[in-house]
Short mmCIF file of C-alpha atoms in Angstrom, two decimals:
data_model
loop_
_atom_site.label_atom_id
_atom_site.label_comp_id
_atom_site.label_asym_id
_atom_site.label_seq_id
_atom_site.Cartn_x
_atom_site.Cartn_y
_atom_site.Cartn_z
CA UNK J 20 -22.58 27.41 -35.38
CA UNK J 21 -23.84 25.05 -38.02
CA UNK J 22 -24.38 21.34 -37.68
CA UNK J 23 -22.97 18.54 -39.76
CA UNK J 24 -19.71 16.73 -39.33
CA UNK J 25 -16.59 15.55 -41.02
CA UNK J 26 -14.57 12.39 -40.73
CA UNK J 27 -11.03 11.92 -39.48
CA UNK J 28 -8.04 9.77 -40.19
CA UNK J 29 -6.40 8.73 -36.94
CA UNK J 30 -7.30 6.25 -34.20
CA UNK J 31 -9.75 8.43 -32.32
CA UNK J 32 -9.79 11.15 -34.82
CA UNK J 33 -6.98 13.65 -34.56
CA UNK J 34 -7.38 14.49 -38.28
CA UNK J 35 -4.44 15.51 -40.46
CA UNK J 36 -5.14 18.60 -42.71
CA UNK J 37 -4.92 30.28 -33.45
CA UNK J 38 -2.76 31.56 -26.90
CA UNK J 39 -5.94 33.15 -25.91
CA UNK J 40 -6.89 36.65 -27.00
CA UNK J 41 -5.30 39.91 -25.95
CA UNK J 42 -7.87 40.02 -23.19
CA UNK J 43 -6.33 36.89 -21.70
CA UNK J 44 -2.89 38.46 -21.69
CA UNK J 45 -4.10 41.79 -20.38
CA UNK J 46 -1.93 44.82 -19.99
CA UNK J 47 1.28 43.59 -18.37
CA UNK J 48 1.69 46.60 -16.13
CA UNK J 49 -1.89 46.40 -14.97
CA UNK J 50 -1.53 42.66 -14.41
CA UNK J 51 1.53 43.17 -12.25
CA UNK J 52 -0.15 45.86 -10.22
CA UNK J 53 -3.20 43.68 -9.64
CA UNK J 54 -1.16 40.72 -8.47
CA UNK J 55 2.15 41.95 -7.04
CA UNK J 56 2.90 38.75 -5.18
CA UNK J 57 2.58 36.70 -8.37
CA UNK J 58 4.13 39.17 -10.78
CA UNK J 59 7.02 40.57 -8.79
CA UNK J 60 8.56 37.68 -7.04
CA UNK J 61 11.60 38.38 -4.91
CA UNK J 62 12.90 38.09 -1.36
CA UNK J 63 11.10 40.34 1.08
CA UNK J 64 14.36 40.82 2.93
CA UNK J 65 17.95 39.90 2.23
CA UNK J 66 19.12 36.64 3.81
CA UNK J 67 21.23 36.95 6.93
CA UNK J 68 24.74 38.19 6.16
CA UNK J 69 23.80 39.86 2.87
CA UNK J 70 23.40 43.62 2.37
CA UNK J 71 19.81 44.91 2.14
CA UNK J 72 18.34 45.56 -1.29
CA UNK J 73 19.19 49.13 -2.29
CA UNK J 74 15.92 50.85 -3.05
CA UNK J 75 17.14 53.29 -5.74
CA UNK J 76 18.65 50.55 -7.91
CA UNK J 77 15.64 48.34 -7.35
CA UNK J 78 13.26 51.13 -8.40
CA UNK J 79 15.24 51.73 -11.59
CA UNK J 80 15.20 48.03 -12.36
CA UNK J 81 11.48 47.83 -11.69
CA UNK J 82 10.74 50.62 -14.15
CA UNK J 83 12.96 48.91 -16.74
CA UNK J 84 11.18 45.57 -16.28
CA UNK J 85 7.78 47.25 -16.61
CA UNK J 86 8.86 48.92 -19.86
CA UNK J 87 10.26 45.65 -21.25
CA UNK J 88 7.15 43.61 -20.45
CA UNK J 89 4.94 46.35 -21.90
CA UNK J 90 7.01 46.36 -25.11
CA UNK J 91 6.80 42.58 -25.46
CA UNK J 92 3.06 42.64 -24.87
CA UNK J 93 2.54 45.30 -27.54
CA UNK J 94 4.90 43.69 -30.07
CA UNK J 95 4.14 40.00 -29.53
CA UNK J 96 0.97 39.74 -27.46
CA UNK J 97 2.59 37.50 -24.85
CA UNK J 98 0.19 35.59 -22.63
CA UNK J 99 -0.23 36.57 -18.99
CA UNK J 100 1.62 33.46 -17.83
CA UNK J 101 4.62 34.28 -20.03
CA UNK J 102 4.61 37.88 -18.83
CA UNK J 103 4.68 36.72 -15.21
CA UNK J 104 7.46 34.20 -15.88
CA UNK J 105 9.65 36.84 -17.57
CA UNK J 106 8.96 39.32 -14.78
CA UNK J 107 9.83 36.80 -12.09
CA UNK J 108 13.19 35.87 -13.62
CA UNK J 109 14.16 39.49 -14.20
CA UNK J 110 13.02 40.56 -10.74
CA UNK J 111 15.15 37.90 -9.07
CA UNK J 112 18.18 39.09 -11.04
CA UNK J 113 17.40 42.73 -10.23
CA UNK J 114 17.11 41.98 -6.50
CA UNK J 115 20.44 40.15 -6.55
CA UNK J 116 22.14 42.97 -8.46
CA UNK J 117 20.84 45.60 -6.05
CA UNK J 118 21.88 43.61 -3.00
CA UNK J 119 25.26 42.33 -4.19
CA UNK J 120 27.15 44.67 -6.56
CA UNK J 121 24.67 47.47 -5.91
CA UNK J 122 23.60 47.98 -9.50
CA UNK J 123 20.39 48.28 -11.48
CA UNK J 124 19.54 46.00 -14.42
CA UNK J 125 20.71 48.50 -17.03
CA UNK J 126 24.12 48.71 -15.32
CA UNK J 127 24.67 44.95 -15.47
CA UNK J 128 28.14 43.78 -16.40
CA UNK J 129 29.24 40.48 -17.82
CA UNK J 130 30.88 39.42 -14.56
CA UNK J 131 27.63 40.15 -12.70
CA UNK J 132 25.80 37.57 -14.78
CA UNK J 133 28.54 35.00 -14.25
CA UNK J 134 28.34 35.69 -10.52
CA UNK J 135 24.56 35.42 -10.48
CA UNK J 136 24.67 32.18 -12.45
CA UNK J 137 27.19 30.74 -10.02
CA UNK J 138 25.24 31.85 -6.95
CA UNK J 139 21.81 30.81 -8.12
CA UNK J 140 22.22 27.89 -10.47
CA UNK J 141 24.78 25.72 -8.72
CA UNK J 142 23.30 22.23 -8.57
CA UNK J 143 20.18 23.43 -10.38
CA UNK J 144 18.66 22.06 -13.55
CA UNK J 145 20.19 23.00 -16.87
CA UNK J 146 16.70 23.58 -18.27
CA UNK J 147 15.95 26.22 -15.61
CA UNK J 148 19.30 27.93 -16.14
CA UNK J 149 18.76 28.00 -19.90
CA UNK J 150 15.27 29.40 -19.51
CA UNK J 151 16.58 32.25 -17.38
CA UNK J 152 19.43 32.89 -19.79
CA UNK J 153 16.93 33.12 -22.64
CA UNK J 154 14.94 35.74 -20.72
CA UNK J 155 18.08 37.74 -19.92
CA UNK J 156 19.22 37.68 -23.54
CA UNK J 157 15.85 38.97 -24.69
CA UNK J 158 15.87 41.74 -22.09
CA UNK J 159 19.38 42.98 -22.81
CA UNK J 160 18.87 42.86 -26.59
CA UNK J 161 15.79 45.02 -26.06
CA UNK J 162 17.65 47.36 -23.68
CA UNK J 163 20.47 47.74 -26.21
CA UNK J 164 17.99 48.57 -28.96
CA UNK J 165 16.35 51.13 -26.68
CA UNK J 166 19.79 52.66 -25.89
CA UNK J 167 19.42 51.89 -22.21
CA UNK J 168 22.92 50.40 -22.22
CA UNK J 169 25.96 50.37 -24.52
CA UNK J 170 26.87 46.70 -24.57
CA UNK J 171 24.98 43.42 -24.24
CA UNK J 172 26.41 41.64 -21.15
CA UNK J 173 25.03 38.25 -22.25
CA UNK J 174 27.17 37.96 -25.40
CA UNK J 175 29.68 35.54 -23.86
CA UNK J 176 27.13 33.51 -21.92
CA UNK J 177 26.29 30.15 -23.46
CA UNK J 178 23.51 27.71 -22.71
CA UNK J 179 24.19 24.73 -20.47
CA UNK J 180 24.06 21.28 -22.03
CA UNK J 181 20.90 19.44 -21.13
CA UNK J 182 19.66 15.93 -21.85
CA UNK J 183 16.99 15.32 -24.46
CA UNK J 184 13.60 15.49 -22.77
CA UNK J 185 11.17 13.05 -24.33
CA UNK J 186 7.53 13.99 -23.64
CA UNK J 187 5.56 11.61 -21.45
CA UNK J 188 2.58 10.24 -23.30
CA UNK J 189 -0.10 7.56 -23.03
CA UNK J 190 -0.78 4.31 -24.85
CA UNK J 191 -3.92 4.33 -26.96
CA UNK J 192 -5.57 1.90 -24.53
CA UNK J 193 -4.85 4.33 -21.68
CA UNK J 194 -6.35 7.19 -23.66
CA UNK J 195 -9.47 5.11 -24.34
CA UNK J 196 -9.82 4.36 -20.62
CA UNK J 197 -9.38 8.04 -19.76
CA UNK J 198 -11.98 9.15 -22.30
CA UNK J 199 -14.46 6.54 -21.06
CA UNK J 200 -14.06 7.56 -17.39
CA UNK J 201 -16.60 10.45 -17.08
CA UNK J 202 -20.19 9.68 -16.11
CA UNK J 203 -21.97 11.04 -19.17
CA UNK J 204 -25.32 10.71 -17.43
CA UNK J 205 -24.60 14.04 -15.72
CA UNK J 206 -24.14 17.50 -17.24
CA UNK J 207 -20.64 17.84 -15.78
CA UNK J 208 -19.64 14.36 -16.89
CA UNK J 209 -20.87 15.03 -20.42
CA UNK J 210 -18.93 18.29 -20.47
CA UNK J 211 -15.79 16.52 -19.26
CA UNK J 212 -16.12 13.82 -21.91
CA UNK J 213 -16.50 16.45 -24.63
CA UNK J 214 -13.44 18.37 -23.38
CA UNK J 215 -11.25 15.26 -23.17
CA UNK J 216 -12.36 14.06 -26.60
CA UNK J 217 -11.77 17.46 -28.17
CA UNK J 218 -8.35 17.86 -26.61
CA UNK J 219 -7.19 14.45 -27.80
CA UNK J 220 -8.75 14.98 -31.24
CA UNK J 221 -7.17 18.40 -31.79
CA UNK J 222 -4.01 18.54 -29.67
CA UNK J 223 -4.88 21.93 -28.19
CA UNK J 224 -2.93 23.51 -25.37
CA UNK J 225 -5.00 23.66 -22.19
CA UNK J 226 -5.29 27.45 -22.37
CA UNK J 227 -6.49 27.19 -25.96
CA UNK J 228 -9.14 24.67 -24.91
CA UNK J 229 -10.57 26.51 -21.91
CA UNK J 230 -10.68 29.87 -23.70
CA UNK J 231 -12.62 28.59 -26.73
CA UNK J 232 -15.76 30.54 -27.58
CA UNK J 233 -18.82 29.09 -29.27
CA UNK J 234 -18.09 31.18 -32.36
CA UNK J 235 -14.69 29.47 -32.67
CA UNK J 236 -16.32 26.11 -33.45
CA UNK J 237 -17.33 25.22 -36.99
CA UNK J 238 -19.56 22.20 -36.52
CA UNK J 239 -20.36 21.84 -40.21
CA UNK J 240 -16.67 21.62 -41.12
CA UNK J 241 -15.54 20.06 -37.80
CA UNK J 242 -12.87 22.73 -37.42
CA UNK J 243 -11.74 24.93 -34.54
CA UNK J 244 -10.42 28.46 -34.96
CA UNK J 245 -7.69 28.69 -32.34
CA UNK J 246 -5.58 31.64 -31.24
CA UNK J 247 -2.25 30.27 -30.05
CA UNK J 248 0.97 31.66 -28.66
CA UNK J 249 1.85 35.13 -29.89
CA UNK J 250 -1.77 35.66 -30.95
CA UNK J 251 -1.18 33.45 -33.99
CA UNK J 252 -4.39 32.02 -35.38
CA UNK J 253 -4.71 28.53 -36.85
CA UNK J 254 -7.48 26.20 -37.98
CA UNK J 255 -7.51 22.79 -36.33
CA UNK J 256 -9.77 19.93 -37.51
CA UNK J 257 -11.33 17.48 -35.09
CA UNK J 258 -12.75 14.08 -35.84
CA UNK J 259 -16.09 12.34 -35.84
CA UNK J 260 -15.90 10.99 -32.30
CA UNK J 261 -15.12 14.40 -30.81
CA UNK J 262 -17.83 15.93 -33.00
CA UNK J 263 -20.43 13.53 -31.59
CA UNK J 264 -19.57 14.32 -27.97
CA UNK J 265 -19.31 18.04 -28.59
CA UNK J 266 -22.78 18.05 -30.14
CA UNK J 267 -24.19 16.15 -27.16
CA UNK J 268 -22.55 18.61 -24.77
CA UNK J 269 -23.97 21.61 -26.64
CA UNK J 270 -27.47 20.15 -26.84
CA UNK J 271 -27.79 18.45 -23.45
CA UNK J 272 -25.23 19.70 -20.91
CA UNK J 273 -24.32 23.30 -21.74
CA UNK J 274 -27.89 24.63 -21.37
CA UNK J 275 -28.03 23.10 -17.87
CA UNK J 276 -24.68 24.58 -16.87
CA UNK J 277 -25.55 27.92 -18.43
CA UNK J 278 -28.80 28.24 -16.47
CA UNK J 279 -29.96 31.87 -16.76
CA UNK J 280 -26.52 33.26 -17.62
CA UNK J 281 -25.51 34.59 -21.01
CA UNK J 282 -21.95 33.88 -22.17
CA UNK J 283 -20.16 32.82 -25.33
CA UNK J 284 -17.61 30.70 -23.44
CA UNK J 285 -17.77 27.19 -24.88
CA UNK J 286 -16.96 25.12 -21.79
CA UNK J 287 -18.60 26.13 -18.52
CA UNK J 288 -18.07 25.33 -14.87
CA UNK J 289 -20.91 24.08 -12.70
CA UNK J 290 -21.55 27.74 -11.81
CA UNK J 291 -22.03 28.70 -15.45
CA UNK J 292 -18.70 30.50 -15.66
CA UNK J 293 -15.81 29.92 -18.04
CA UNK J 294 -13.78 26.79 -17.36
CA UNK J 295 -10.31 27.49 -15.92
CA UNK J 296 -6.96 25.81 -16.51
CA UNK J 297 -6.78 24.77 -12.87
CA UNK J 298 -10.23 23.18 -12.86
CA UNK J 299 -9.53 21.23 -16.03
CA UNK J 300 -6.20 20.05 -14.58
CA UNK J 301 -8.11 18.62 -11.60
CA UNK J 302 -10.63 17.02 -13.97
CA UNK J 303 -7.88 15.21 -15.87
CA UNK J 304 -6.24 14.00 -12.64
CA UNK J 305 -9.59 12.73 -11.33
CA UNK J 306 -10.39 10.69 -14.42
CA UNK J 307 -6.85 9.38 -14.67
CA UNK J 308 -7.37 7.83 -11.23
CA UNK J 309 -10.72 6.38 -12.33
CA UNK J 310 -9.05 4.93 -15.44
CA UNK J 311 -6.28 3.33 -13.38
CA UNK J 312 -3.51 5.47 -14.88
CA UNK J 313 -0.77 5.63 -12.27
CA UNK J 314 1.89 7.56 -14.20
CA UNK J 315 2.01 11.35 -13.82
CA UNK J 316 -0.55 13.02 -16.07
CA UNK J 317 -1.67 16.54 -16.93
CA UNK J 318 -3.78 18.10 -19.68
CA UNK J 319 -0.59 18.48 -21.72
CA UNK J 320 -0.21 14.69 -21.69
CA UNK J 321 -3.20 14.47 -24.03
CA UNK J 322 -1.51 16.94 -26.37
CA UNK J 323 1.58 14.72 -26.34
CA UNK J 324 -0.60 11.67 -27.04
CA UNK J 325 -2.27 13.47 -29.96
CA UNK J 326 1.07 14.19 -31.63
CA UNK J 327 2.66 10.82 -30.88
CA UNK J 328 -0.31 8.77 -32.08
CA UNK J 329 -0.56 10.77 -35.30
CA UNK J 330 3.11 10.08 -36.03
CA UNK J 331 2.70 6.42 -35.11
CA UNK J 332 -0.04 6.19 -37.72
CA UNK J 333 2.03 7.79 -40.46
CA UNK J 334 1.21 11.50 -40.24
CA UNK J 335 3.66 13.94 -41.83
CA UNK J 336 5.82 15.80 -39.31
CA UNK J 337 5.12 19.20 -40.86
CA UNK J 338 1.37 18.57 -40.76
CA UNK J 339 1.66 17.76 -37.05
CA UNK J 340 3.68 20.96 -36.58
CA UNK J 341 0.86 23.02 -38.09
CA UNK J 342 -1.79 21.28 -35.99
CA UNK J 343 0.15 21.84 -32.77
CA UNK J 344 0.90 25.47 -33.62
CA UNK J 345 4.66 25.08 -33.23
CA UNK J 346 6.64 27.94 -34.75
CA UNK J 347 9.74 25.76 -35.11
CA UNK J 348 9.78 22.26 -36.61
CA UNK J 349 12.51 21.22 -34.14
CA UNK J 350 9.96 21.55 -31.33
CA UNK J 351 7.73 19.01 -33.07
CA UNK J 352 10.61 16.65 -33.86
CA UNK J 353 10.85 15.65 -30.20
CA UNK J 354 7.75 13.50 -30.78
CA UNK J 355 9.59 11.41 -33.37
CA UNK J 356 11.76 10.11 -30.52
CA UNK J 357 8.65 8.94 -28.68
CA UNK J 358 7.32 7.22 -31.80
CA UNK J 359 10.70 5.60 -32.50
CA UNK J 360 10.95 4.22 -28.95
CA UNK J 361 7.43 2.81 -29.25
CA UNK J 362 8.32 1.05 -32.51
CA UNK J 363 11.46 -0.41 -30.93
CA UNK J 364 9.42 -1.74 -28.02
CA UNK J 365 6.89 -3.31 -30.40
CA UNK J 366 9.71 -4.91 -32.37
CA UNK J 367 11.31 -6.32 -29.23
CA UNK J 368 7.98 -7.69 -28.01
CA UNK J 369 6.78 -9.30 -31.22
CA UNK J 370 9.73 -10.12 -33.47
CA UNK J 371 10.91 -13.75 -33.12
CA UNK J 372 14.49 -12.52 -32.72
CA UNK J 373 13.55 -9.41 -30.77
#
C-alpha cells in the first residue's frame, strides 16, 4: 500500500468516477455437507395427516440439487449465502413433491408447481413467492439443458405483482451522527469509525467490506479493488474523509488488534481475526443507538445512503450503478424514487406555497 490521498465530490466523500473471492463461496457440495442444517432446510418429519417423505424421490432430488448448485458455482461463482438460499428453496419444493405427489424434482409437472404455490404461498409476500419462482426457473432451465427432463414446468408460471419497495435510508445529519458515534480513543472504536466512513464513502456491500484485504486498498489513489457478486471486479474510489480515518486505523489501531498474528485481512476483530458480517451488523446497531437513530438500520442502510446522497447531489445514475456494482440499471433506478421523495419533502417544507 502506498500513502497519499485523493479528494472527493460528495457530502462526505462518496466520489463519482469487484462478492468475496471463490474462497468465500467455497465448494457448494462441501459447504452443504459441512452445515447440513443450514444448507438443506426441510421438515424433519411430515406434519400430521400428510404422507411421510419418500426416501427414493428425496435422494434423487438431493443429487439433482447438488449437481445444480455445483454447476452454478463453477459457472458463476455464486457466494455461499446465495448457494444456501437456492438450496433451501429447492429442498423445500423437493420435500413437498416427495411427500405429496410422490415425485422427484426432475419429474415435476406444471400442476405440481401450481399446487405447491397454492399450498405454500397463500397469504405470503409476493416478494418471497417471486424469489422462489426465480430459483425454480433457473433450476428447470438448467435441468432442461442437461437433458434431465423434456419440458420446463415453469413456462406458464408468472411472477406475482408486488409494490415498489423504496430502500430505507438516512438523512445526512443522521449519517454524521452515526459516523461520530465511535470512541476513537480506543483501537476498536477507531476501527469502527474507519469501517463506517469507508462504507458510506464507497457504498460497499457488507460482505465486500469485511472481506477486504490490505492489498485491495490503493491509498495513493484512494481506490478500492472490490470483488462483487458473481466474482465481478470493480474499482471504487473513496474520499478524503474516509482516507484520513483509514490511515489512522492502519497506523494506530490495526497493529494493536493484530498483536502477534499475521494476516492480510484489512479489518480485524478484537481477537485479531477477520471481521465478520454478523459482528459488523452488531456494530452498526450499537452506534445507531448511540446516535439516537430509532428507525430500523443495518449495514445496507449505509449503502442506500451512499447512493441516495450521490443522486441528491447530482451524480449520474449510470455512474452510481458502476460504483454499486449493479449488473442492471433498473436495480439502481430504485434510488431515484428516494431522491424524488426527498425533493418533494424539501419543496413542501420550504416553498411559500408548498
